[in-house]
mmCIF file of C-alpha atoms in Angstrom:
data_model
loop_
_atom_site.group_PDB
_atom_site.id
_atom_site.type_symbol
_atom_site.label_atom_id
_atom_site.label_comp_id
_atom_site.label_asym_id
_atom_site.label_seq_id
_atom_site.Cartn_x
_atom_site.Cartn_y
_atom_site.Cartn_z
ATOM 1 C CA UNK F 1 12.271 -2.468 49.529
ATOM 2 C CA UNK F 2 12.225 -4.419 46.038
ATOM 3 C CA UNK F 3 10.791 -3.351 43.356
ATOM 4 C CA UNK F 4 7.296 -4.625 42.106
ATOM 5 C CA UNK F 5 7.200 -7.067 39.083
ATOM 6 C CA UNK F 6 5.940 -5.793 36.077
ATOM 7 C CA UNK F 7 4.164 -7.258 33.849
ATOM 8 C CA UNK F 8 7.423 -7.097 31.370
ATOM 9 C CA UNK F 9 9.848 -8.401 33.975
ATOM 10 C CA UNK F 10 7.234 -11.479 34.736
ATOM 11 C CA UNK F 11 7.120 -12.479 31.366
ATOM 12 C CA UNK F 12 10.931 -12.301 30.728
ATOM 13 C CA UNK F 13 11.613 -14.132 33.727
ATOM 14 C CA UNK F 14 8.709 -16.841 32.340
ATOM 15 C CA UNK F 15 10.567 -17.178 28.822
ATOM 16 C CA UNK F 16 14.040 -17.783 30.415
ATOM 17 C CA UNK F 17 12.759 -20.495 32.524
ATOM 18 C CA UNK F 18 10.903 -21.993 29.516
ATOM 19 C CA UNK F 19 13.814 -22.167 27.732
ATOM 20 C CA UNK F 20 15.629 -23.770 30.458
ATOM 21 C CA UNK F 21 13.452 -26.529 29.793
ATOM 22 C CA UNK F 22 14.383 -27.200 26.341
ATOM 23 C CA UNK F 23 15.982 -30.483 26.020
ATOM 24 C CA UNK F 24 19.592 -29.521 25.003
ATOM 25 C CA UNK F 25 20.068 -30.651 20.703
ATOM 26 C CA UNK F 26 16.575 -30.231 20.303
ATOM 27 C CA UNK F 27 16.325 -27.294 17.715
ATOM 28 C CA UNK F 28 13.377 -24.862 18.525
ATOM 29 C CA UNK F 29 12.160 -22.797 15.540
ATOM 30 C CA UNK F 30 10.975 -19.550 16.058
ATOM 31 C CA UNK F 31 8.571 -18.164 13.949
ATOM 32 C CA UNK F 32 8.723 -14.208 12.412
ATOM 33 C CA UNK F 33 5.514 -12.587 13.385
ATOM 34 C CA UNK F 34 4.328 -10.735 10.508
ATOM 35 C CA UNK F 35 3.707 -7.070 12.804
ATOM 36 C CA UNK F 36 2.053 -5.496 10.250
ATOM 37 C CA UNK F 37 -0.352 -7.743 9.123
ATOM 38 C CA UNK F 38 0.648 -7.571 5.566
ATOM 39 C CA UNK F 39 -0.666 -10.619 3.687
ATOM 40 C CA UNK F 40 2.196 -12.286 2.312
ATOM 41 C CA UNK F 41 2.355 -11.828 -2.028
ATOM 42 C CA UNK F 42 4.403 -13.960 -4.772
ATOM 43 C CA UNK F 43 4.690 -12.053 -8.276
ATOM 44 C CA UNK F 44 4.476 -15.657 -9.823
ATOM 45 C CA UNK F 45 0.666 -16.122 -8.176
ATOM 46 C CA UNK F 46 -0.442 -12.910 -10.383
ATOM 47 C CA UNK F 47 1.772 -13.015 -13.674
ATOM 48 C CA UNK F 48 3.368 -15.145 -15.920
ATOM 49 C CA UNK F 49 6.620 -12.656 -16.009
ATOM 50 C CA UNK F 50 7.781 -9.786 -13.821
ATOM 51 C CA UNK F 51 7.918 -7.468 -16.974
ATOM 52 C CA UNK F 52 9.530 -3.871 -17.216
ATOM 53 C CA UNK F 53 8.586 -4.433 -13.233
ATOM 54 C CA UNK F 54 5.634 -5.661 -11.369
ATOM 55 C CA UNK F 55 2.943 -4.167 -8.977
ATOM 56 C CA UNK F 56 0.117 -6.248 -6.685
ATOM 57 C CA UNK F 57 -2.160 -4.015 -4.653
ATOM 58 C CA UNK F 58 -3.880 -5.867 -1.748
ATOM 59 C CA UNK F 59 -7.000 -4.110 -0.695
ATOM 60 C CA UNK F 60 -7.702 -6.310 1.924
ATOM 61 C CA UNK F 61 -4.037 -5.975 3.542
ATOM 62 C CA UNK F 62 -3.763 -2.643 2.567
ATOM 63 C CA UNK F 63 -0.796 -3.004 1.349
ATOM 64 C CA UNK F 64 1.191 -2.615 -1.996
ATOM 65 C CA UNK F 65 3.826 -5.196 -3.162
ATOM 66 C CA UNK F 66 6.187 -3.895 -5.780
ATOM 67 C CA UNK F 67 9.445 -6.172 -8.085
ATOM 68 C CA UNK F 68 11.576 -5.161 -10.404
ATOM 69 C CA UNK F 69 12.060 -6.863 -14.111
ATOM 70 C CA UNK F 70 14.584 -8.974 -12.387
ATOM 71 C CA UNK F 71 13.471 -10.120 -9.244
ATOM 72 C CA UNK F 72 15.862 -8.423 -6.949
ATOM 73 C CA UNK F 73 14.150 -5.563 -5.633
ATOM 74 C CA UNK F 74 11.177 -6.672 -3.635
ATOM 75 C CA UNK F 75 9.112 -4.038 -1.912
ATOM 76 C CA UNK F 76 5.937 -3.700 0.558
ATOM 77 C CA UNK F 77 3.926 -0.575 1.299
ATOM 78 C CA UNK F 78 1.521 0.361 3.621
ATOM 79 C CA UNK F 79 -1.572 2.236 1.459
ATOM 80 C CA UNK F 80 -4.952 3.165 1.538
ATOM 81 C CA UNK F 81 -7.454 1.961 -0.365
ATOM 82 C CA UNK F 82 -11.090 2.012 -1.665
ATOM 83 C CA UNK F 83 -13.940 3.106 1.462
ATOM 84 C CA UNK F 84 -16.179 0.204 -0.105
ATOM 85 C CA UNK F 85 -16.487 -2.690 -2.875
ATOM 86 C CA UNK F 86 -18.489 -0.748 -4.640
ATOM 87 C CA UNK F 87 -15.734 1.519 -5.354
ATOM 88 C CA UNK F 88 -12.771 -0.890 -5.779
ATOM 89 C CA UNK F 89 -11.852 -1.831 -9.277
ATOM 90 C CA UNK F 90 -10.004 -5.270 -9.082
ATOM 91 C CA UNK F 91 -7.810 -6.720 -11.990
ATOM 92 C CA UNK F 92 -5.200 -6.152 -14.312
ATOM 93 C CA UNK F 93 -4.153 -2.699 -15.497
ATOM 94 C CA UNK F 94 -0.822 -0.579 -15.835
ATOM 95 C CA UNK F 95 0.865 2.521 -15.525
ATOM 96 C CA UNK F 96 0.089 4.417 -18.645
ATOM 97 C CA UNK F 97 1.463 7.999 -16.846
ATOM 98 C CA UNK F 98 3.300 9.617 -14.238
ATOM 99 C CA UNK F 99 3.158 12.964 -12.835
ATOM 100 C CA UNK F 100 4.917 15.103 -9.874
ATOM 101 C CA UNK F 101 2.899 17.600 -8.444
ATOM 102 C CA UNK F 102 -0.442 16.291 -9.808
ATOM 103 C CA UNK F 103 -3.612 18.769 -9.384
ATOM 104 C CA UNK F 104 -6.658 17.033 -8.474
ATOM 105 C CA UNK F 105 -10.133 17.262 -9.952
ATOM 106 C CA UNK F 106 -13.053 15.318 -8.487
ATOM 107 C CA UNK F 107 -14.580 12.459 -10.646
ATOM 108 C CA UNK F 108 -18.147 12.988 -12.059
ATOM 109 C CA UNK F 109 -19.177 10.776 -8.652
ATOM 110 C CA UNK F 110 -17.962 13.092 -6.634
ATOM 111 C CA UNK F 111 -19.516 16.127 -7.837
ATOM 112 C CA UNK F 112 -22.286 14.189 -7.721
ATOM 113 C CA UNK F 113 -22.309 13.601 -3.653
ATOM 114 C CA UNK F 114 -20.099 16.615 -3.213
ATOM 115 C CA UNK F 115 -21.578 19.670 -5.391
ATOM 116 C CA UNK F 116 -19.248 21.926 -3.603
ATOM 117 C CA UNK F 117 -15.771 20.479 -4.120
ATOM 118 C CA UNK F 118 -13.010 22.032 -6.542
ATOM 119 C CA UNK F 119 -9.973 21.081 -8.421
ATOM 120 C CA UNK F 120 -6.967 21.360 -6.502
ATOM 121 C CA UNK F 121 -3.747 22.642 -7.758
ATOM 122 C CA UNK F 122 -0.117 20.828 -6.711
ATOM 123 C CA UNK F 123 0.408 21.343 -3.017
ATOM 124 C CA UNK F 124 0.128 20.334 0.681
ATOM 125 C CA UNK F 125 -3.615 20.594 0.759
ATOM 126 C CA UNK F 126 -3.930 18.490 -2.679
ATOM 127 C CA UNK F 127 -5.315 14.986 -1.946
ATOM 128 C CA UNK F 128 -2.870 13.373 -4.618
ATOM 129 C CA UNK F 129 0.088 14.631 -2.398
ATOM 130 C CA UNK F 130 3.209 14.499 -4.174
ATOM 131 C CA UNK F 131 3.411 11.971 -6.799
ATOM 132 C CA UNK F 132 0.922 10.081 -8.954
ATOM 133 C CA UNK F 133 1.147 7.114 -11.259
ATOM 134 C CA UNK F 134 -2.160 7.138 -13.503
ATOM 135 C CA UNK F 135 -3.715 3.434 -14.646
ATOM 136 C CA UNK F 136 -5.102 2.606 -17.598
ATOM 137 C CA UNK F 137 -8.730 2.399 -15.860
ATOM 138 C CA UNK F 138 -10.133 5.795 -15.769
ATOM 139 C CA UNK F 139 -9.774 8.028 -12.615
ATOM 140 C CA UNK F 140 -7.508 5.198 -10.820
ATOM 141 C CA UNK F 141 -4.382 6.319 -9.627
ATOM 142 C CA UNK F 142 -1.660 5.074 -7.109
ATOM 143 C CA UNK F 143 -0.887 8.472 -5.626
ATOM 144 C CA UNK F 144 0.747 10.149 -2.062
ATOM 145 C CA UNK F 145 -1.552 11.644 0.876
ATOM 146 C CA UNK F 146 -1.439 14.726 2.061
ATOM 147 C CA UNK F 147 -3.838 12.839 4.915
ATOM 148 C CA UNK F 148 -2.020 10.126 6.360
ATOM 149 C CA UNK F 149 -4.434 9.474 8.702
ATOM 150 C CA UNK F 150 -6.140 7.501 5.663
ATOM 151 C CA UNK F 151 -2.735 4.891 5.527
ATOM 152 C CA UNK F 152 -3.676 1.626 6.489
ATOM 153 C CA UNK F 153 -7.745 2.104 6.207
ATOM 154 C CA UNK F 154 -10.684 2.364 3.719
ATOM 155 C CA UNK F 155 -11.088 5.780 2.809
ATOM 156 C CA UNK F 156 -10.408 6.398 -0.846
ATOM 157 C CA UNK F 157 -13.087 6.491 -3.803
ATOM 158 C CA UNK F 158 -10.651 3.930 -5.611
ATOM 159 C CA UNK F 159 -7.371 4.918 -5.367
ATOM 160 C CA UNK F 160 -4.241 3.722 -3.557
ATOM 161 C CA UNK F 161 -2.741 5.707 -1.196
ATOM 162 C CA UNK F 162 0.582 5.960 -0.131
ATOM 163 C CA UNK F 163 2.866 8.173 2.299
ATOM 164 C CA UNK F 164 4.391 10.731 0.194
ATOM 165 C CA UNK F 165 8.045 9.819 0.927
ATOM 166 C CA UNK F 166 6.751 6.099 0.085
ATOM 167 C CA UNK F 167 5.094 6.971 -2.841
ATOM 168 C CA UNK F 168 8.268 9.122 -4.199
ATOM 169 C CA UNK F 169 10.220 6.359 -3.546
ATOM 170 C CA UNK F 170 7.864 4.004 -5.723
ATOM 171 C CA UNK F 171 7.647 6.549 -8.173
ATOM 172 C CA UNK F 172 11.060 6.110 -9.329
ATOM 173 C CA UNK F 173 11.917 2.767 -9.722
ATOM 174 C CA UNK F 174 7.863 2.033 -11.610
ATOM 175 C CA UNK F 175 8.795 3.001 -15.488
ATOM 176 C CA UNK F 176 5.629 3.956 -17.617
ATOM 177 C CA UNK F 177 4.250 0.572 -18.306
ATOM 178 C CA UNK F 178 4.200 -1.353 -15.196
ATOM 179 C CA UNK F 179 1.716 -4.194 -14.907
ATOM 180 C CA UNK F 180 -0.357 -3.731 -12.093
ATOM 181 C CA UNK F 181 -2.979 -6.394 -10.186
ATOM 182 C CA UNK F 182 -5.567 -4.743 -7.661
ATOM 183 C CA UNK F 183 -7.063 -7.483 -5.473
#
C-alpha cells in the first residue's frame, strides 16, 4: 500500500517540477523572508554618527537594533514594549546608567492604578530581570524579563524588554552614553 501524500510531500514535489520549468541561464532570485517580522533599521536613517555605539528601538516591530562606534557589530532583538501610546515615550535619549541586579520600584502611575504593589529587590521574581540600562527620560529603562511571555507584545508601562540572556548580552557591549532612538 503507498503511503498518502502529505501536504509537505505535495508541495515539494510542486516546487521541483516548477523549477523544472525554468528556462536553463535564466537566473531566478530568491528572496529572504524576513521570519520574524522585524522591520528592517539603518543607523544612518536615525543619526548623523554611530557614536560610542548606537541603539534604535522599534515599538511597532518590537524589536531592538543595536551598532557599535564602528559599524561592525550589527545586532537585532526581540523586546517588549509599551501596552499603549499613551505610555510610549518616542525620541532621542541615552544611557546615562547601568545596573546588574536592579530592584524595582513602581512609578508614581503605578501606585496610582496599583495601591498594593511593592519594590522588588534583585531576583527571579523582579520585573527588571537581570540587567538594566537606565535613559535619560525618567523611569525608562531597557531592562531583562523575568516574564517572557511579554517578548514580542505590548505589555510594559514604557520600558523595553528583553530576554535576560539577550539583555546581558546587550549590556556589555552598550558603554554609559549610548544614543538611543525609541520609535
Amino acid at each position: 500500500m503507498s503511503s498518502p501524500l502529505t501536504r509537505r510531500a505535495a508541495l515539494t514535489s510542486g516546487l521541483a517540477a516548477a523549477g523544472a520549468l525554468a528556462l536553463p541561464g535564466v537566473l531566478r532570485a530568491e528572496s529572504r523572508r524576513n521570519i520574524s517580522s522585524f522591520a528592517a533599521q539603518d543607523w544612518r536613517d536615525h543619526f548623523d554618527t554611530l557614536g560610542k555605539s548606537t541603539i534604535v528601538a522599534d515599538t511597532v516591530s518590537r524589536a531592538l537594533h543595536y551598532w557599535n562606534a564602528d559599524g561592525s557589530d550589527y545586532r537585532v532583538y526581540p523586546t517588549s514594549v509599551p501596552i499603549s501610546d499613551e505610555l510610549t515615550k518616542r525620541g532621542y535619549t541615552s544611557i546615562v546608567r547601568k545596573k546588574v541586579g536592579p530592584s524595582w520600584t513602581p512609578t508614581a502611575s503605578q501606585m496610582e492604578r496599583f495601591p498594593d504593589w511593592k519594590p522588588i529587590p534583585p531576583g527571579p521574581e523582579n520585573p527588571l530581570g537581570t540587567h538594566a540600562m537606565y535613559l535619560s527620560w525618567p523611569a525608562y529603562i531597557i531592562h531583562g524579563t523575568h516574564d517572557t511571555r511579554k517578548i514580542g507584545r505590548r505589555s510594559s508601562d514604557g520600558c523595553i524588554g528583553l530576554y535576560n540572556e539577550m539583555i546581558a548580552q546587550l549590556f556589555e557591549v552598550c558603554p554609559i552614553g549610548t544614543q538611543v532612538r525609541v520609535i
